[in-house]
């Protein structure tokens, strides 16, 4: 059995060690909370009923509307043939929001002049891949958008 009594030096070492740990914790914990994003309250959705109708899209000068699709933005476009086409509204280059350019007949990213056709295929500029396409179903006046394969 060890009968060694705690010395004043060992007590001071414990207090000093605890102080160093508390200081490190007060620096590291806020940095960790800053780096790790908080959990999002929004769920991933696979289908969405849009809050507007075809007539609202066709009356818009851009002939397009953006909508929130879960955690991301989507865009729905009325083509000249009267077809509704929906796709993700974030550029595949640097996640800028894209917009419909009816004068050029394309989807355009203003950040780096990325261009997509109305099917979401990248046709020029730096975007490395096409936009994610959504399936559009119209039931009466209501428009439903869903992910392909969902």
XYZ file of C-alpha atoms in Angstrom:
150
model
C 0.000 0.000 0.000
C 1.248 3.377 -0.879
C 1.219 5.731 2.080
C 2.487 8.732 0.131
C 0.619 11.838 1.123
C -0.335 14.285 -1.574
C 2.192 17.042 -1.629
C 1.594 20.703 -2.174
C 3.396 20.403 -5.553
C 1.074 17.624 -6.784
C -1.966 19.666 -5.697
C -0.684 22.668 -7.653
C -0.035 20.422 -10.678
C -3.678 19.248 -10.597
C -4.991 22.819 -10.342
C -2.671 24.045 -13.099
C -3.625 21.084 -15.371
C -7.324 21.717 -14.799
C -6.859 25.393 -15.663
C -5.047 24.514 -18.887
C -7.821 22.062 -19.866
C -10.538 24.630 -19.123
C -8.710 27.241 -21.233
C -8.306 24.842 -24.159
C -11.961 23.849 -23.918
C -13.112 27.475 -23.956
C -11.136 28.029 -27.191
C -11.798 24.734 -29.009
C -15.530 24.321 -28.268
C -16.684 27.604 -29.897
C -14.437 26.883 -32.902
C -15.951 23.389 -33.192
C -19.503 24.785 -32.994
C -18.634 27.323 -35.699
C -17.283 24.665 -38.063
C -20.078 22.093 -37.627
C -23.368 23.446 -39.018
C -26.461 23.154 -36.855
C -28.971 20.493 -37.852
C -31.496 21.741 -40.364
C -35.154 21.647 -39.475
C -36.102 21.009 -43.099
C -36.570 17.535 -44.421
C -35.493 16.198 -47.778
C -38.607 16.056 -49.893
C -39.240 13.883 -52.905
C -42.430 15.562 -54.133
C -43.783 19.061 -53.806
C -46.994 20.846 -54.734
C -46.072 24.273 -56.073
C -47.863 27.272 -54.571
C -48.550 28.792 -57.987
C -50.349 27.786 -61.172
C -49.378 27.522 -64.836
C -51.068 30.851 -65.548
C -48.803 32.529 -62.950
C -45.698 31.117 -64.662
C -46.858 32.103 -68.141
C -47.793 35.607 -66.969
C -44.310 36.161 -65.517
C -42.039 38.179 -67.871
C -39.283 35.610 -67.289
C -41.771 32.759 -67.970
C -40.235 31.038 -64.956
C -40.599 30.795 -61.208
C -38.252 29.620 -58.504
C -39.427 27.504 -55.632
C -37.935 25.908 -52.566
C -37.556 22.160 -52.986
C -36.587 20.892 -49.556
C -33.209 22.384 -48.772
C -32.484 23.552 -52.305
C -33.939 25.917 -54.863
C -35.723 24.774 -57.984
C -36.815 26.590 -61.115
C -39.788 25.815 -63.330
C -39.857 27.194 -66.852
C -42.643 27.427 -69.422
C -41.111 26.660 -72.813
C -42.306 28.245 -76.045
C -44.041 24.940 -76.864
C -46.090 25.291 -73.664
C -44.272 22.547 -71.786
C -43.339 23.011 -68.132
C -39.781 21.983 -67.264
C -38.410 21.942 -63.727
C -34.851 21.552 -62.512
C -32.534 22.500 -59.688
C -31.838 26.227 -59.647
C -28.269 26.018 -58.398
C -25.432 26.066 -60.910
C -23.275 22.952 -60.878
C -20.142 25.094 -61.028
C -20.206 27.089 -57.770
C -23.841 26.783 -56.593
C -24.977 30.213 -57.783
C -28.682 30.611 -58.467
C -29.555 30.309 -62.148
C -32.267 32.209 -64.007
C -34.292 31.822 -67.173
C -33.337 34.058 -70.078
C -36.345 33.933 -72.426
C -34.587 36.271 -74.885
C -31.820 33.666 -75.382
C -33.944 30.587 -74.678
C -31.538 29.287 -72.036
C -31.036 28.880 -68.322
C -28.218 31.228 -67.362
C -25.865 31.499 -64.419
C -24.783 35.101 -63.948
C -21.757 34.253 -61.778
C -19.501 32.884 -64.534
C -21.735 32.962 -67.636
C -22.714 29.316 -67.386
C -25.383 28.312 -69.887
C -27.842 25.436 -69.867
C -30.533 24.512 -72.350
C -34.138 24.211 -71.182
C -33.570 20.521 -70.415
C -30.849 21.496 -67.923
C -27.959 20.283 -70.087
C -24.825 22.419 -69.795
C -24.056 23.892 -73.211
C -21.261 26.394 -72.511
C -19.293 28.005 -69.728
C -17.654 26.416 -66.720
C -20.502 24.210 -65.342
C -19.150 20.639 -65.269
C -22.466 18.779 -65.385
C -26.172 19.314 -66.148
C -28.734 20.612 -63.698
C -30.742 18.005 -61.797
C -34.062 17.571 -63.595
C -37.393 17.210 -61.847
C -40.535 15.524 -63.089
C -43.519 17.852 -63.538
C -47.082 16.575 -63.219
C -50.120 18.769 -63.602
C -53.329 17.679 -61.900
C -56.017 20.178 -62.789
C -54.643 23.569 -61.799
C -52.105 22.090 -59.382
C -48.477 21.495 -60.344
C -46.500 18.721 -58.643
C -42.728 18.451 -58.930
C -40.793 15.348 -57.937
C -37.276 14.014 -58.244
C -36.624 11.631 -61.103
C -36.781 8.037 -59.930
C -38.568 8.949 -56.674
